[in-house]
Backbone as JSON Lines, residues from 0, in Angstrom:
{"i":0,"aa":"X","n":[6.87,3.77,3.22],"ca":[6.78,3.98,4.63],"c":[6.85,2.65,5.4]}
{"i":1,"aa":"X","n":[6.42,1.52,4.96],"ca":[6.16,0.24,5.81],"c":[8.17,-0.59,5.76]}
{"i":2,"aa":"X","n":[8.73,-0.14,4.34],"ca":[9.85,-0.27,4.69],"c":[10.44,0.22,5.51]}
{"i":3,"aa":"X","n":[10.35,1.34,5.82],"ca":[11.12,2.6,7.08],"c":[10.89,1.93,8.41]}
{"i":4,"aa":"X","n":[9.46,1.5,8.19],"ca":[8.82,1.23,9.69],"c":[9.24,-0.53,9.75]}
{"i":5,"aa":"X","n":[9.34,-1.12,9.09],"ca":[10.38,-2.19,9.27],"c":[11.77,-2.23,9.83]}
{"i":6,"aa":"X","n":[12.37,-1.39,9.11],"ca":[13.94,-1.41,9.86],"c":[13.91,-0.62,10.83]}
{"i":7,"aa":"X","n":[12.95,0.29,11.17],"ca":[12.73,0.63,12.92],"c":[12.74,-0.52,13.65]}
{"i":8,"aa":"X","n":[11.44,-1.1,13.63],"ca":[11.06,-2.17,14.13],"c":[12.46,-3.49,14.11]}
{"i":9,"aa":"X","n":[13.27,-3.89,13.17],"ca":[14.4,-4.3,13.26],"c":[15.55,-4.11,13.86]}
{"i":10,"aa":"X","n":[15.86,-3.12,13.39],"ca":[17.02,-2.22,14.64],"c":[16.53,-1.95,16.2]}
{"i":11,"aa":"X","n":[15.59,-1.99,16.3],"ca":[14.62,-2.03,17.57],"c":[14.99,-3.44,18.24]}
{"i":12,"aa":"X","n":[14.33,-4.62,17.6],"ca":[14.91,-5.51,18.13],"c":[16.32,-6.08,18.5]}
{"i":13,"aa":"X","n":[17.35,-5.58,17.37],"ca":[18.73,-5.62,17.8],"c":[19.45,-5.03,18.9]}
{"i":14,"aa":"X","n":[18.77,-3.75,19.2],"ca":[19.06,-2.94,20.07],"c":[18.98,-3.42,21.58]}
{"i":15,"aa":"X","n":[17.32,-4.1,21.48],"ca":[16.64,-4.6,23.01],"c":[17.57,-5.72,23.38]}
{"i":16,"aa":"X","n":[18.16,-6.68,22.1],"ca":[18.55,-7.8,22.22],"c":[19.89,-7.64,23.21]}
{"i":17,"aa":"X","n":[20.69,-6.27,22.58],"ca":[22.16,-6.02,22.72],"c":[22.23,-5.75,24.14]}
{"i":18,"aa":"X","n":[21.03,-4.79,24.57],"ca":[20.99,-4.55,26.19],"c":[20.54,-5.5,26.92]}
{"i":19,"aa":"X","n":[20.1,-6.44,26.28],"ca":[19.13,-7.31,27.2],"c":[20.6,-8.06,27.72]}
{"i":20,"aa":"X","n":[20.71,-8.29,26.72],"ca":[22.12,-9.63,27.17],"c":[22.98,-8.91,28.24]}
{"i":21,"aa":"X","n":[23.14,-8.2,27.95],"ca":[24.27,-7.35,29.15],"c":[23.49,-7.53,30.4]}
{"i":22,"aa":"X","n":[22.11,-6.99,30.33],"ca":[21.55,-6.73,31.84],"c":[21.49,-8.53,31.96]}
{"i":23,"aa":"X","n":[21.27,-9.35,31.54],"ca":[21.29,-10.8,31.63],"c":[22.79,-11.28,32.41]}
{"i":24,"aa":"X","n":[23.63,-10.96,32.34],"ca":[24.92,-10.49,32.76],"c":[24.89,-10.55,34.17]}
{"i":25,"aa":"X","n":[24.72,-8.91,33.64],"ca":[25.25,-8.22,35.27],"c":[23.99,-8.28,36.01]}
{"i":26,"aa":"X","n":[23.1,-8.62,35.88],"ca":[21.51,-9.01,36.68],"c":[21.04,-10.18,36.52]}
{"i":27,"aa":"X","n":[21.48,-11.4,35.87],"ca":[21.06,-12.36,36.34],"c":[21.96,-13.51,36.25]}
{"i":28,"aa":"X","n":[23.34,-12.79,36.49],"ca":[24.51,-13.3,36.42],"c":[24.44,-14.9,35.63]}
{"i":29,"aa":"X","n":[24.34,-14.36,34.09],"ca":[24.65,-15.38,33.0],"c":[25.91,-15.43,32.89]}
{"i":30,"aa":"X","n":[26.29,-16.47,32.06],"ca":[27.75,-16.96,31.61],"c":[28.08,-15.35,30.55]}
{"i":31,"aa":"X","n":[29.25,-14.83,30.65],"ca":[30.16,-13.65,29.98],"c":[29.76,-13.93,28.67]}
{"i":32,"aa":"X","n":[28.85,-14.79,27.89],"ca":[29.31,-15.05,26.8],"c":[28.35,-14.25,25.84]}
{"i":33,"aa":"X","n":[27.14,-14.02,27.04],"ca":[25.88,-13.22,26.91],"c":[26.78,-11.97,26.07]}
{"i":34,"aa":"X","n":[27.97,-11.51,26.8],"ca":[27.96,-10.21,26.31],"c":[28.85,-10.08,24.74]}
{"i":35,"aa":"X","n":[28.67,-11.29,24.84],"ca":[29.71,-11.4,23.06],"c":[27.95,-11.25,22.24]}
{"i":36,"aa":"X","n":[26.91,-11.88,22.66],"ca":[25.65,-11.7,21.73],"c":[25.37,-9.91,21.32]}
{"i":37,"aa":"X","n":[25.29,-9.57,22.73],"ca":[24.91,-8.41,22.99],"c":[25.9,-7.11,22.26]}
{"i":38,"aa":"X","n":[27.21,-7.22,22.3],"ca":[27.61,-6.62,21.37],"c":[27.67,-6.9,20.18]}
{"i":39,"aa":"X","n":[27.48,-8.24,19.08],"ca":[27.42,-8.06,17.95],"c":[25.83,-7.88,17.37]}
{"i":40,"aa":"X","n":[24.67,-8.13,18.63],"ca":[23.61,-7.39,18.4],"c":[23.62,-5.76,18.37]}
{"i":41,"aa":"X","n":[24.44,-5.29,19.22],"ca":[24.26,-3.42,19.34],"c":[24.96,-2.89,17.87]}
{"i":42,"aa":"X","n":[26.19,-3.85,17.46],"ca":[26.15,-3.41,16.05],"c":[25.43,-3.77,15.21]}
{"i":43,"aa":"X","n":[24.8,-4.93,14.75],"ca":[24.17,-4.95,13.8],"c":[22.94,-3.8,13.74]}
{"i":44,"aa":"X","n":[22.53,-3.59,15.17],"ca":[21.51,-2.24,15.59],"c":[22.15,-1.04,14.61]}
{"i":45,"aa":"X","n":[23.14,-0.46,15.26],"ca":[23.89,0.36,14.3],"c":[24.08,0.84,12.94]}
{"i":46,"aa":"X","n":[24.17,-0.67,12.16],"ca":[24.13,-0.38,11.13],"c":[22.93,-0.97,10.38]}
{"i":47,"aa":"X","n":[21.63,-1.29,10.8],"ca":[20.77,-1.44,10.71],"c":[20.08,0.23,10.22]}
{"i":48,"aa":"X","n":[20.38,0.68,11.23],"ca":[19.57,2.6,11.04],"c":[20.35,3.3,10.37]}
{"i":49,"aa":"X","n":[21.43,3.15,9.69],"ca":[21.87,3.67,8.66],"c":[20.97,3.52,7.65]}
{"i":50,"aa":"X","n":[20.43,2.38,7.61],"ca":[19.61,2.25,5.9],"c":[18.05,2.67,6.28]}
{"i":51,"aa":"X","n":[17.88,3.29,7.09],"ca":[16.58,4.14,7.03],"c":[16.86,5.74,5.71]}
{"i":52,"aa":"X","n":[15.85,5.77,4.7],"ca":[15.47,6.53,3.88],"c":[15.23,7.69,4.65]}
{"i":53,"aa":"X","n":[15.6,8.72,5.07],"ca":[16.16,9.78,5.75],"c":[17.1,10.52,5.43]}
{"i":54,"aa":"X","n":[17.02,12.19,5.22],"ca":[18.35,12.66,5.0],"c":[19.16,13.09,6.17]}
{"i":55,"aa":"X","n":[18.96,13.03,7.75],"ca":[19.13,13.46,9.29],"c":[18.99,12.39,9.79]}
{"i":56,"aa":"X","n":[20.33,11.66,10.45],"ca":[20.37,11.5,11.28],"c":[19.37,11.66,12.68]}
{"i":57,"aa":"X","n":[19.64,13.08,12.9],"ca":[18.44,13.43,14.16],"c":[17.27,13.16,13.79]}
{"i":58,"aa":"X","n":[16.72,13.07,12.46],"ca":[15.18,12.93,12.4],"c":[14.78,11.41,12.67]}
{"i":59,"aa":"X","n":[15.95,10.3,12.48],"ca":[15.99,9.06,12.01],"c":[15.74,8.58,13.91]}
{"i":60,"aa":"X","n":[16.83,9.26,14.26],"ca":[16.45,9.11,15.85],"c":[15.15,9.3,16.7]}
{"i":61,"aa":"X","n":[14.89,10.4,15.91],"ca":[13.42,10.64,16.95],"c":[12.48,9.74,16.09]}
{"i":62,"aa":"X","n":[12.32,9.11,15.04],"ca":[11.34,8.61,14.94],"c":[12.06,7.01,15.59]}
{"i":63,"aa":"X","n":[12.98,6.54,15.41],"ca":[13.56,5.43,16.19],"c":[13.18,5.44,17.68]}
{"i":64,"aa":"X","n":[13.07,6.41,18.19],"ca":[12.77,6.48,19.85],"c":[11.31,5.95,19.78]}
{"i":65,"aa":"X","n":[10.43,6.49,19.22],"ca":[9.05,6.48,19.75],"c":[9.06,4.48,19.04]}
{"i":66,"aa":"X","n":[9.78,4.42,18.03],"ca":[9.74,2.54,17.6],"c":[10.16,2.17,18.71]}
{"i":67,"aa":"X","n":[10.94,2.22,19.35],"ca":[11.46,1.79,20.65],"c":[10.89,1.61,21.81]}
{"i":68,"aa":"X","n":[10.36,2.47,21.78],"ca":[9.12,2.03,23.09],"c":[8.28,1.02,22.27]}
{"i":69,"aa":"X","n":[8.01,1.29,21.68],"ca":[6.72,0.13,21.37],"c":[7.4,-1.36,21.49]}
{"i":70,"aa":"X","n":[8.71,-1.11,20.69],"ca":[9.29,-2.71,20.86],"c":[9.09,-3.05,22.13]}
{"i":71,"aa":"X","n":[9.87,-2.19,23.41],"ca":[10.29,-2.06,24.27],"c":[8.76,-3.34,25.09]}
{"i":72,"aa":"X","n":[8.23,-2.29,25.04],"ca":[6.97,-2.96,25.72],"c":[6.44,-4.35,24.79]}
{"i":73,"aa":"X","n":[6.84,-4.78,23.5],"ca":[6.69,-5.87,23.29],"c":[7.27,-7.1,23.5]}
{"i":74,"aa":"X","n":[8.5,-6.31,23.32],"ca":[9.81,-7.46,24.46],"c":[9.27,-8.07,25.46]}
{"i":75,"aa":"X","n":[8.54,-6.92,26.44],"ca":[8.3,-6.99,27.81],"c":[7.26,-8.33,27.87]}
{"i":76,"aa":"X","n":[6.34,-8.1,27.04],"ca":[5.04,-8.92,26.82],"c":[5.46,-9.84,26.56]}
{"i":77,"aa":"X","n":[6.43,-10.23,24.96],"ca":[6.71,-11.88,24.44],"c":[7.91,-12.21,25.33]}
{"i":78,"aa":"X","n":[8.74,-11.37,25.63],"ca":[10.12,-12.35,26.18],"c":[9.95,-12.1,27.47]}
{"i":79,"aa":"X","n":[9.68,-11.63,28.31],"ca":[9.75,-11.17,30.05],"c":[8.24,-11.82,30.8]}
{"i":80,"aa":"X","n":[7.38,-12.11,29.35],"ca":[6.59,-12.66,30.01],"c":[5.49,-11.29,30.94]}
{"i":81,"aa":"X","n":[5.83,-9.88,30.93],"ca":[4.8,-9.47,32.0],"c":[3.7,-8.4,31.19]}
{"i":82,"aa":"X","n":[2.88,-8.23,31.55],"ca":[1.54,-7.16,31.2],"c":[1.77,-5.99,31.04]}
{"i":83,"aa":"X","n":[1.49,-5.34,30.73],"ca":[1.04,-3.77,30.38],"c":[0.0,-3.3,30.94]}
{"i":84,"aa":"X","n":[0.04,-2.31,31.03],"ca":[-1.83,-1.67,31.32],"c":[-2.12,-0.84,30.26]}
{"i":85,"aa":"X","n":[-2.95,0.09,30.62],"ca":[-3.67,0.49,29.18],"c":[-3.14,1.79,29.33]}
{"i":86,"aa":"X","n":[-2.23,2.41,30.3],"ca":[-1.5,3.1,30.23],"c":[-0.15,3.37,28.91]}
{"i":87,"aa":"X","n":[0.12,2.0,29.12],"ca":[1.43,1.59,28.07],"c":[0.95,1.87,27.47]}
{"i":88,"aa":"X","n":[-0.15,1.04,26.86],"ca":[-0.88,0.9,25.24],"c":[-1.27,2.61,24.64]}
{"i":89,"aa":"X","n":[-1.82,3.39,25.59],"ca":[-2.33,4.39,25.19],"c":[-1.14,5.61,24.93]}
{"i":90,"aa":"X","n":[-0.43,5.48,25.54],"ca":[1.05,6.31,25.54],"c":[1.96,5.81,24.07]}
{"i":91,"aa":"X","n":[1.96,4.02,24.37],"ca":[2.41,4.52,22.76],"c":[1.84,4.17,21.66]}
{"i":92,"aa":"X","n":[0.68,3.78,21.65],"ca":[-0.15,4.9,20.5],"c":[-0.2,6.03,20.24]}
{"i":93,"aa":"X","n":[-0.19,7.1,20.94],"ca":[0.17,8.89,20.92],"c":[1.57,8.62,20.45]}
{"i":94,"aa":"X","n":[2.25,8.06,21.04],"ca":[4.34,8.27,20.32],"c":[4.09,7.74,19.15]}
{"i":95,"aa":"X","n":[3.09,6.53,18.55],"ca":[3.14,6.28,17.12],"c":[2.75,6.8,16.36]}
{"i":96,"aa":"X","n":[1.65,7.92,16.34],"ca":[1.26,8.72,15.56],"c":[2.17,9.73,15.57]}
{"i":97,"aa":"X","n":[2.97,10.32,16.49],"ca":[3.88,10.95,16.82],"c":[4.66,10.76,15.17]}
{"i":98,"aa":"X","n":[5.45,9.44,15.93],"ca":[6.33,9.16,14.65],"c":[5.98,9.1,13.14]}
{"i":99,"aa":"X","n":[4.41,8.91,13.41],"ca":[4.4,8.74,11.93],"c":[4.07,10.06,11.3]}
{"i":100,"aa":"X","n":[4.04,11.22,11.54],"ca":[3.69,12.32,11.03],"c":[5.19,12.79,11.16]}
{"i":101,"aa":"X","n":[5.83,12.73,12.03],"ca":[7.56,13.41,11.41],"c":[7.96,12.02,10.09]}
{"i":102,"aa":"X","n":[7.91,10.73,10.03],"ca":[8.16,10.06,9.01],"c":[7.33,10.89,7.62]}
{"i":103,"aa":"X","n":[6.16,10.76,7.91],"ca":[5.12,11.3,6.66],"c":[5.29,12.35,5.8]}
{"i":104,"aa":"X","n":[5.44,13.35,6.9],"ca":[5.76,14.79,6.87],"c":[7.49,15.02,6.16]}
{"i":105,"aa":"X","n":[8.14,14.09,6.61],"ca":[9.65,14.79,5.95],"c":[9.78,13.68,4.57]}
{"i":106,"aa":"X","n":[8.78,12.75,3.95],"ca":[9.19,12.39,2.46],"c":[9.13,13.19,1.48]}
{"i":107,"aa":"X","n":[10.15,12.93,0.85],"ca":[10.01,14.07,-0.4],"c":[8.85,13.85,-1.61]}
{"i":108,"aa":"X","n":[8.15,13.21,-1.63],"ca":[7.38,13.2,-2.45],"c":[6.06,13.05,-1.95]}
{"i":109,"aa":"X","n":[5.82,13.36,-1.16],"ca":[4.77,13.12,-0.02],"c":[3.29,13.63,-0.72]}
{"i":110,"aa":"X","n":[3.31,14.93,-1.46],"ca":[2.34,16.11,-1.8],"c":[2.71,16.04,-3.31]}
């Protein structure tokens, strides 16, 4: 499981990286070159979540979403520099338990 929840957490960051650069772009009008990062970050994202231990696609996603917020808001904290409230924190704690009971729940050897 801590492997699974690694390459969430990985592809997570590739992902934030790939959009970030773009919105760096077109919102804080960086040099074009931003968007050469940003797309060979959105692929490495890509094929990053292929190697999640999963037999669905769709299942790989929904537990990828709820990793995503959490990155999301960690981005926010280490690279953007801004706070959270305990709103954030408490919301995705509920999406992480979330995820981790569809992760838990669909291994095959679980029981």
């Amino acid at each position: 499981m801590l492997k699974e929840f690694f390459i969430f957490f990985l592809a997570a960051f590739f992902e934030i990286l790939g959009c970030y650069s773009f919105w760096m772009v077109f919102k804080e009008q960086k040099p074009s070159l931003y968007l050469g990062i940003g797309l060979l970050s959105l692929i490495t994202f890509a094929y990053i979540l292929t190697k999640v231990n999963l037999e669905f696609a769709g299942r790989a996603y929904v537990i990828y979403g709820g990793v995503y917020i959490a990155s999301s808001l960690a981005w926010l904290y280490f690279v953007e520099k801004q706070s959270f409230n305990k709103w954030d924190i408490i919301g995705s704690l509920i999406i992480f338990i979330g995820i981790s009971i569809i992760l838990l729940g669909n291994q095959k050897n679980l029981f």
